[in-house]
PDB file of C-alpha atoms in Angstrom:
ATOM      1  CA  SER A   1     -20.048   1.404  21.440  1.00  0.00           C
ATOM      2  CA  VAL A   2     -16.651   2.874  20.950  1.00  0.00           C
ATOM      3  CA  LEU A   3     -18.240   5.870  19.336  1.00  0.00           C
ATOM      4  CA  LEU A   4     -20.311   6.919  22.371  1.00  0.00           C
ATOM      5  CA  THR A   5     -19.283   9.907  24.519  1.00  0.00           C
ATOM      6  CA  THR A   6     -22.507   9.605  26.642  1.00  0.00           C
ATOM      7  CA  THR A   7     -24.647   6.632  27.054  1.00  0.00           C
ATOM      8  CA  ASN A   8     -28.160   5.486  28.145  1.00  0.00           C
ATOM      9  CA  SER A   9     -27.061   5.456  31.878  1.00  0.00           C
ATOM     10  CA  ASN A  10     -25.332   8.899  31.342  1.00  0.00           C
ATOM     11  CA  ASN A  11     -21.918   7.150  31.708  1.00  0.00           C
ATOM     12  CA  SER A  12     -19.158   9.394  30.389  1.00  0.00           C
ATOM     13  CA  ASP A  13     -16.317   6.986  31.251  1.00  0.00           C
ATOM     14  CA  THR A  14     -16.849   5.313  27.825  1.00  0.00           C
ATOM     15  CA  GLU A  15     -14.551   3.036  25.730  1.00  0.00           C
ATOM     16  CA  ARG A  16     -12.939   6.139  24.143  1.00  0.00           C
ATOM     17  CA  GLU A  17     -11.510   6.718  27.682  1.00  0.00           C
ATOM     18  CA  GLY A  18     -10.080   3.223  28.171  1.00  0.00           C
ATOM     19  CA  ASN A  19      -6.176   2.994  28.089  1.00  0.00           C
ATOM     20  CA  PRO A  20      -5.950   1.225  24.663  1.00  0.00           C
ATOM     21  CA  ASN A  21      -7.866   4.026  23.056  1.00  0.00           C
ATOM     22  CA  LYS A  22      -7.248   7.318  24.910  1.00  0.00           C
ATOM     23  CA  ASN A  23      -4.815   9.527  22.926  1.00  0.00           C
ATOM     24  CA  SER A  24      -4.631   6.680  20.265  1.00  0.00           C
ATOM     25  CA  LEU A  25      -7.917   6.150  18.665  1.00  0.00           C
ATOM     26  CA  ARG A  26      -8.316   8.771  15.878  1.00  0.00           C
ATOM     27  CA  GLY A  27     -10.602   9.436  12.775  1.00  0.00           C
ATOM     28  CA  LEU A  28     -14.026   8.981  14.400  1.00  0.00           C
ATOM     29  CA  GLU A  29     -15.020  12.422  12.935  1.00  0.00           C
ATOM     30  CA  VAL A  30     -15.051  10.455   9.623  1.00  0.00           C
ATOM     31  CA  ILE A  31     -17.778   8.173  10.856  1.00  0.00           C
ATOM     32  CA  ASP A  32     -19.766  11.132  12.156  1.00  0.00           C
ATOM     33  CA  ALA A  33     -19.524  12.833   8.755  1.00  0.00           C
ATOM     34  CA  ALA A  34     -20.758   9.750   6.983  1.00  0.00           C
ATOM     35  CA  LYS A  35     -23.635   9.169   9.447  1.00  0.00           C
ATOM     36  CA  ALA A  36     -24.823  12.759   8.955  1.00  0.00           C
ATOM     37  CA  LYS A  37     -24.880  12.377   5.090  1.00  0.00           C
ATOM     38  CA  ILE A  38     -26.703   9.062   5.336  1.00  0.00           C
ATOM     39  CA  GLU A  39     -29.308  10.321   7.851  1.00  0.00           C
ATOM     40  CA  ALA A  40     -29.963  13.254   5.416  1.00  0.00           C
ATOM     41  CA  ALA A  41     -30.618  10.783   2.547  1.00  0.00           C
ATOM     42  CA  CYS A  42     -32.070   7.782   4.465  1.00  0.00           C
ATOM     43  CA  PRO A  43     -33.027   8.629   8.046  1.00  0.00           C
ATOM     44  CA  GLY A  44     -33.149   5.914  10.770  1.00  0.00           C
ATOM     45  CA  ARG A  45     -32.127   3.058   8.438  1.00  0.00           C
ATOM     46  CA  VAL A  46     -28.375   2.502   8.741  1.00  0.00           C
ATOM     47  CA  SER A  47     -26.632   2.099  12.118  1.00  0.00           C
ATOM     48  CA  CYS A  48     -23.337   3.597  13.219  1.00  0.00           C
ATOM     49  CA  ALA A  49     -22.122   0.132  13.744  1.00  0.00           C
ATOM     50  CA  ASP A  50     -22.782  -0.733  10.000  1.00  0.00           C
ATOM     51  CA  ILE A  51     -21.084   2.390   9.029  1.00  0.00           C
ATOM     52  CA  VAL A  52     -17.924   1.416  11.013  1.00  0.00           C
ATOM     53  CA  ALA A  53     -17.876  -2.000   9.418  1.00  0.00           C
ATOM     54  CA  PHE A  54     -18.384  -0.673   5.949  1.00  0.00           C
ATOM     55  CA  ALA A  55     -15.716   2.071   6.376  1.00  0.00           C
ATOM     56  CA  ALA A  56     -13.349  -0.801   7.384  1.00  0.00           C
ATOM     57  CA  ARG A  57     -14.333  -2.762   4.319  1.00  0.00           C
ATOM     58  CA  ASP A  58     -13.931   0.332   2.034  1.00  0.00           C
ATOM     59  CA  ALA A  59     -10.636   1.466   3.537  1.00  0.00           C
ATOM     60  CA  SER A  60      -9.298  -2.026   3.224  1.00  0.00           C
ATOM     61  CA  SER A  61     -10.049  -1.916  -0.534  1.00  0.00           C
ATOM     62  CA  ILE A  62      -8.728   1.447  -1.147  1.00  0.00           C
ATOM     63  CA  LEU A  63      -5.551   1.122   0.903  1.00  0.00           C
ATOM     64  CA  SER A  64      -4.731  -2.316  -0.794  1.00  0.00           C
ATOM     65  CA  ASN A  65      -5.247  -0.876  -4.304  1.00  0.00           C
ATOM     66  CA  ARG A  66      -8.313  -2.963  -4.650  1.00  0.00           C
ATOM     67  CA  ARG A  67      -6.608  -6.220  -3.884  1.00  0.00           C
ATOM     68  CA  ILE A  68      -8.643  -6.829  -0.632  1.00  0.00           C
ATOM     69  CA  ASN A  69     -12.470  -6.956  -1.105  1.00  0.00           C
ATOM     70  CA  ILE A  70     -14.270  -8.001   2.132  1.00  0.00           C
ATOM     71  CA  ARG A  71     -17.875  -9.299   1.902  1.00  0.00           C
ATOM     72  CA  MET A  72     -19.106  -7.377   4.866  1.00  0.00           C
ATOM     73  CA  PRO A  73     -22.684  -8.042   5.835  1.00  0.00           C
ATOM     74  CA  GLY A  74     -24.917  -5.261   7.262  1.00  0.00           C
ATOM     75  CA  GLY A  75     -27.897  -5.234   9.658  1.00  0.00           C
ATOM     76  CA  ARG A  76     -26.325  -4.331  12.760  1.00  0.00           C
ATOM     77  CA  TYR A  77     -27.989  -2.248  15.555  1.00  0.00           C
ATOM     78  CA  ASP A  78     -26.120   0.126  17.834  1.00  0.00           C
ATOM     79  CA  GLY A  79     -25.600  -0.379  21.476  1.00  0.00           C
ATOM     80  CA  ARG A  80     -26.655   2.064  24.162  1.00  0.00           C
ATOM     81  CA  GLU A  81     -23.897   1.613  26.749  1.00  0.00           C
ATOM     82  CA  SER A  82     -20.118   1.866  26.642  1.00  0.00           C
ATOM     83  CA  PHE A  83     -17.583   1.283  29.524  1.00  0.00           C
ATOM     84  CA  SER A  84     -13.863   2.069  29.588  1.00  0.00           C
ATOM     85  CA  ASN A  85     -13.217  -1.043  31.762  1.00  0.00           C
ATOM     86  CA  GLU A  86     -14.324  -3.361  28.975  1.00  0.00           C
ATOM     87  CA  THR A  87     -11.363  -2.218  26.727  1.00  0.00           C
ATOM     88  CA  ASP A  88      -9.142  -4.740  28.767  1.00  0.00           C
ATOM     89  CA  GLN A  89     -10.637  -7.324  26.404  1.00  0.00           C
ATOM     90  CA  LEU A  90      -8.514  -5.628  23.606  1.00  0.00           C
ATOM     91  CA  PRO A  91      -5.128  -7.209  22.864  1.00  0.00           C
ATOM     92  CA  GLY A  92      -2.509  -4.475  23.790  1.00  0.00           C
ATOM     93  CA  PRO A  93       0.893  -3.650  22.334  1.00  0.00           C
ATOM     94  CA  PHE A  94       2.578  -5.393  25.279  1.00  0.00           C
ATOM     95  CA  SER A  95       0.704  -8.535  25.027  1.00  0.00           C
ATOM     96  CA  GLY A  96       2.533 -11.901  24.675  1.00  0.00           C
ATOM     97  CA  ALA A  97       1.580 -14.814  22.497  1.00  0.00           C
ATOM     98  CA  THR A  98      -0.494 -16.580  25.199  1.00  0.00           C
ATOM     99  CA  VAL A  99      -2.519 -13.534  25.935  1.00  0.00           C
ATOM    100  CA  LEU A 100      -3.033 -12.876  22.272  1.00  0.00           C
ATOM    101  CA  LEU A 101      -4.358 -16.292  21.656  1.00  0.00           C
ATOM    102  CA  SER A 102      -6.629 -16.232  24.592  1.00  0.00           C
ATOM    103  CA  ASN A 103      -7.982 -12.710  23.653  1.00  0.00           C
ATOM    104  CA  PHE A 104      -8.867 -13.859  20.150  1.00  0.00           C
ATOM    105  CA  LYS A 105     -10.205 -17.293  21.250  1.00  0.00           C
ATOM    106  CA  ALA A 106     -12.502 -15.640  23.693  1.00  0.00           C
ATOM    107  CA  LYS A 107     -14.093 -13.960  20.800  1.00  0.00           C
ATOM    108  CA  GLY A 108     -14.438 -17.176  18.657  1.00  0.00           C
ATOM    109  CA  LEU A 109     -11.388 -16.313  16.453  1.00  0.00           C
ATOM    110  CA  THR A 110      -8.562 -18.765  15.686  1.00  0.00           C
ATOM    111  CA  SER A 111      -4.777 -18.585  15.996  1.00  0.00           C
ATOM    112  CA  ASP A 112      -4.405 -18.139  12.196  1.00  0.00           C
ATOM    113  CA  GLU A 113      -7.065 -15.361  12.246  1.00  0.00           C
ATOM    114  CA  MET A 114      -5.132 -13.638  15.152  1.00  0.00           C
ATOM    115  CA  VAL A 115      -1.957 -13.762  12.913  1.00  0.00           C
ATOM    116  CA  THR A 116      -3.975 -12.650   9.910  1.00  0.00           C
ATOM    117  CA  LEU A 117      -5.630  -9.679  11.649  1.00  0.00           C
ATOM    118  CA  SER A 118      -2.395  -8.452  13.127  1.00  0.00           C
ATOM    119  CA  GLY A 119      -1.340  -7.822   9.582  1.00  0.00           C
ATOM    120  CA  ALA A 120      -3.507  -4.604   9.777  1.00  0.00           C
ATOM    121  CA  HIS A 121      -0.484  -3.094  11.621  1.00  0.00           C
ATOM    122  CA  THR A 122       1.124  -2.698   8.151  1.00  0.00           C
ATOM    123  CA  ILE A 123      -0.703   0.735   8.111  1.00  0.00           C
ATOM    124  CA  GLY A 124      -1.311   3.412  10.696  1.00  0.00           C
ATOM    125  CA  ARG A 125       0.956   5.145  13.220  1.00  0.00           C
ATOM    126  CA  ALA A 126       2.068   4.058  16.647  1.00  0.00           C
ATOM    127  CA  ARG A 127       3.003   6.043  19.844  1.00  0.00           C
ATOM    128  CA  CYS A 128       6.753   5.692  20.842  1.00  0.00           C
ATOM    129  CA  ALA A 129       5.681   4.842  24.387  1.00  0.00           C
ATOM    130  CA  PHE A 130       4.289   1.634  23.128  1.00  0.00           C
ATOM    131  CA  PHE A 131       7.561   0.205  21.811  1.00  0.00           C
ATOM    132  CA  SER A 132      10.534   2.199  23.019  1.00  0.00           C
ATOM    133  CA  SER A 133      11.336  -0.329  25.674  1.00  0.00           C
ATOM    134  CA  ARG A 134      11.987  -2.805  22.836  1.00  0.00           C
ATOM    135  CA  PHE A 135      14.906  -0.877  21.092  1.00  0.00           C
ATOM    136  CA  SER A 136      17.549  -3.507  22.287  1.00  0.00           C
ATOM    137  CA  GLU A 137      15.466  -6.257  20.856  1.00  0.00           C
ATOM    138  CA  MET A 138      15.038  -4.842  17.402  1.00  0.00           C
ATOM    139  CA  ASP A 139      17.424  -4.885  14.385  1.00  0.00           C
ATOM    140  CA  PRO A 140      20.162  -2.370  15.455  1.00  0.00           C
ATOM    141  CA  THR A 141      20.014  -0.112  12.385  1.00  0.00           C
ATOM    142  CA  PHE A 142      16.238   0.103  12.531  1.00  0.00           C
ATOM    143  CA  ALA A 143      16.178   0.830  16.224  1.00  0.00           C
ATOM    144  CA  ALA A 144      18.592   3.558  15.757  1.00  0.00           C
ATOM    145  CA  LYS A 145      16.288   5.222  13.107  1.00  0.00           C
ATOM    146  CA  LEU A 146      13.279   4.909  15.467  1.00  0.00           C
ATOM    147  CA  LYS A 147      15.240   6.461  18.420  1.00  0.00           C
ATOM    148  CA  ALA A 148      16.113   9.467  16.251  1.00  0.00           C
ATOM    149  CA  GLN A 149      12.278   9.884  15.434  1.00  0.00           C
ATOM    150  CA  CYS A 150      10.972   9.347  18.986  1.00  0.00           C
ATOM    151  CA  ASN A 151      11.476  12.765  20.607  1.00  0.00           C
ATOM    152  CA  ASN A 152       8.948  11.668  23.402  1.00  0.00           C
ATOM    153  CA  ASP A 153       6.570   9.053  24.240  1.00  0.00           C
ATOM    154  CA  ASP A 154       3.801  10.765  22.525  1.00  0.00           C
ATOM    155  CA  THR A 155       5.650  10.960  19.107  1.00  0.00           C
ATOM    156  CA  ASN A 156       3.792   8.916  16.430  1.00  0.00           C
ATOM    157  CA  VAL A 157       5.727   6.940  13.802  1.00  0.00           C
ATOM    158  CA  ASP A 158       4.703   4.758  10.873  1.00  0.00           C
ATOM    159  CA  GLN A 159       3.919   1.275  12.048  1.00  0.00           C
ATOM    160  CA  GLU A 160       5.482  -0.170   8.879  1.00  0.00           C
ATOM    161  CA  HIS A 161       8.416   1.659   7.397  1.00  0.00           C
ATOM    162  CA  VAL A 162       8.544   0.499   3.743  1.00  0.00           C
ATOM    163  CA  THR A 163       4.914   0.849   2.594  1.00  0.00           C
ATOM    164  CA  PRO A 164       3.250   2.609   5.464  1.00  0.00           C
ATOM    165  CA  GLU A 165       0.169   3.765   3.499  1.00  0.00           C
ATOM    166  CA  VAL A 166      -0.474   0.395   1.713  1.00  0.00           C
ATOM    167  CA  LEU A 167      -2.489  -2.375   3.296  1.00  0.00           C
ATOM    168  CA  ASP A 168      -0.176  -5.357   2.125  1.00  0.00           C
ATOM    169  CA  LYS A 169       1.754  -8.183   3.570  1.00  0.00           C
ATOM    170  CA  ARG A 170       5.030  -6.356   4.140  1.00  0.00           C
ATOM    171  CA  TYR A 171       4.296  -6.397   8.061  1.00  0.00           C
ATOM    172  CA  TYR A 172       5.195  -9.985   8.107  1.00  0.00           C
ATOM    173  CA  GLN A 173       8.596  -9.582   6.554  1.00  0.00           C
ATOM    174  CA  ASP A 174       9.358  -7.033   9.371  1.00  0.00           C
ATOM    175  CA  VAL A 175       8.176  -9.635  12.058  1.00  0.00           C
ATOM    176  CA  ILE A 176      10.798 -12.040  10.502  1.00  0.00           C
ATOM    177  CA  ASP A 177      13.467  -9.350  10.316  1.00  0.00           C
ATOM    178  CA  GLY A 178      13.264  -8.004  13.839  1.00  0.00           C
ATOM    179  CA  LYS A 179      11.735  -4.797  12.714  1.00  0.00           C
ATOM    180  CA  ALA A 180       8.227  -5.181  14.167  1.00  0.00           C
ATOM    181  CA  LEU A 181       7.372  -2.398  16.668  1.00  0.00           C
ATOM    182  CA  PHE A 182       5.060  -3.807  19.404  1.00  0.00           C
ATOM    183  CA  THR A 183       5.797  -6.762  21.731  1.00  0.00           C
ATOM    184  CA  SER A 184       2.354  -8.106  20.333  1.00  0.00           C
ATOM    185  CA  ASP A 185       3.958  -8.071  16.834  1.00  0.00           C
ATOM    186  CA  ALA A 186       7.375  -9.413  17.670  1.00  0.00           C
ATOM    187  CA  VAL A 187       5.943 -12.418  19.507  1.00  0.00           C
ATOM    188  CA  LEU A 188       4.516 -13.748  16.253  1.00  0.00           C
ATOM    189  CA  ASN A 189       8.103 -14.733  15.346  1.00  0.00           C
ATOM    190  CA  SER A 190       7.660 -17.742  17.859  1.00  0.00           C
ATOM    191  CA  ALA A 191       7.264 -21.554  17.349  1.00  0.00           C
ATOM    192  CA  GLU A 192       3.463 -21.202  17.673  1.00  0.00           C
ATOM    193  CA  THR A 193       2.928 -18.770  14.807  1.00  0.00           C
ATOM    194  CA  ILE A 194       6.112 -18.396  12.696  1.00  0.00           C
ATOM    195  CA  LYS A 195       4.767 -20.900  10.125  1.00  0.00           C
ATOM    196  CA  GLN A 196       1.804 -18.670   9.423  1.00  0.00           C
ATOM    197  CA  VAL A 197       3.853 -15.527   9.479  1.00  0.00           C
ATOM    198  CA  THR A 198       6.229 -16.947   6.808  1.00  0.00           C
ATOM    199  CA  GLU A 199       3.445 -18.192   4.660  1.00  0.00           C
ATOM    200  CA  ASN A 200       1.800 -14.580   4.777  1.00  0.00           C
ATOM    201  CA  ALA A 201       5.126 -12.956   3.997  1.00  0.00           C
ATOM    202  CA  LYS A 202       6.078 -15.208   1.083  1.00  0.00           C
ATOM    203  CA  LYS A 203       3.047 -16.676  -0.686  1.00  0.00           C
ATOM    204  CA  ALA A 204       1.483 -14.171  -3.005  1.00  0.00           C
ATOM    205  CA  GLY A 205      -2.238 -13.571  -2.291  1.00  0.00           C
ATOM    206  CA  ALA A 206      -2.312 -15.804   0.752  1.00  0.00           C
ATOM    207  CA  TRP A 207      -2.777 -13.048   3.327  1.00  0.00           C
ATOM    208  CA  GLU A 208      -5.016 -11.010   1.300  1.00  0.00           C
ATOM    209  CA  ARG A 209      -7.547 -13.832   1.068  1.00  0.00           C
ATOM    210  CA  LYS A 210      -7.226 -14.834   4.715  1.00  0.00           C
ATOM    211  CA  PHE A 211      -7.681 -11.004   5.752  1.00  0.00           C
ATOM    212  CA  GLU A 212     -10.879 -10.893   3.756  1.00  0.00           C
ATOM    213  CA  ARG A 213     -12.398 -13.975   5.605  1.00  0.00           C
ATOM    214  CA  ALA A 214     -10.967 -12.873   9.078  1.00  0.00           C
ATOM    215  CA  MET A 215     -12.504  -9.410   8.769  1.00  0.00           C
ATOM    216  CA  GLU A 216     -15.756 -10.855   7.718  1.00  0.00           C
ATOM    217  CA  ASN A 217     -15.844 -12.986  10.849  1.00  0.00           C
ATOM    218  CA  LEU A 218     -14.535 -10.100  13.105  1.00  0.00           C
ATOM    219  CA  GLY A 219     -17.555  -8.113  11.802  1.00  0.00           C
ATOM    220  CA  LYS A 220     -19.924 -10.698  13.205  1.00  0.00           C
ATOM    221  CA  ILE A 221     -18.792 -10.686  16.744  1.00  0.00           C
ATOM    222  CA  GLY A 222     -21.380  -9.614  19.385  1.00  0.00           C
ATOM    223  CA  VAL A 223     -23.800  -7.864  16.849  1.00  0.00           C
ATOM    224  CA  LYS A 224     -27.176  -6.741  17.943  1.00  0.00           C
ATOM    225  CA  THR A 225     -29.710  -7.437  15.180  1.00  0.00           C
ATOM    226  CA  LYS A 226     -33.059  -5.954  16.572  1.00  0.00           C
ATOM    227  CA  ALA A 227     -34.198  -2.891  18.416  1.00  0.00           C
ATOM    228  CA  ASP A 228     -34.841  -3.198  22.107  1.00  0.00           C
ATOM    229  CA  LYS A 229     -33.896  -1.525  25.407  1.00  0.00           C
ATOM    230  CA  ASP A 230     -30.259  -2.211  24.648  1.00  0.00           C
ATOM    231  CA  ALA A 231     -30.159  -1.514  20.931  1.00  0.00           C
ATOM    232  CA  GLU A 232     -31.269   1.106  18.455  1.00  0.00           C
ATOM    233  CA  ILE A 233     -30.231   2.861  15.288  1.00  0.00           C
ATOM    234  CA  ARG A 234     -28.617   6.126  16.554  1.00  0.00           C
ATOM    235  CA  LYS A 235     -29.258   9.486  14.836  1.00  0.00           C
ATOM    236  CA  VAL A 236     -25.912  10.745  15.902  1.00  0.00           C
ATOM    237  CA  CYS A 237     -23.061   8.294  16.412  1.00  0.00           C
ATOM    238  CA  TRP A 238     -21.492   9.911  19.695  1.00  0.00           C
ATOM    239  CA  LYS A 239     -24.722   9.772  21.643  1.00  0.00           C
ATOM    240  CA  VAL A 240     -27.836   7.639  22.140  1.00  0.00           C
ATOM    241  CA  ASN A 241     -31.197   8.663  20.962  1.00  0.00           C
ATOM    242  CA  ASN A 242     -33.503  10.675  23.412  1.00  0.00           C
TER     243      ASN A 242
END
């Protein structure tokens, strides 16, 4: 539903417009391009929801240099509605540990899966607005480097500064060292989760295997598995079928 710009009820205030996504969510044109090629070869068979899930699977494999291989099932159908106010279910960059645990538990995910999936912040870029209030709490040298990069709130910086284009466990060392960007990252260095963080940072292969399982479980949340008034296989990912 995050792909939609217009919906079955003609709502234009979709998830794309929600605060966690607006001016931050990028790359959806890649999904549109994949859908166009798949429709040309095999019309009406593969949903946009499955394409997103498979894109996450493939990106994880490529960016980890094939060290992560998610067994991502298919068979999803696409929803026909999307509402910006439902993005309040997403954990935000300012979320504390209690909120994070609650958000993930509400979707059937464990504390360990929350810590594991947070490791995806080892790639991608973040807007300075989401962490500039934390400079005094970070490692001083690292904070000074970030300040020099953050010309304004909309400036984007790498979420992980050592291997920013590799999906690896480096993120967890940043959490330990006071070099995590978001509040939601930094709070993992707390009594409730530091054991999991340390294991992910130090034990070879541990995080990669847990990430594979957690992503598979994430991909099973709230799926639609048959066509009805609320579900279909879209012809174009950004709009519902006529």
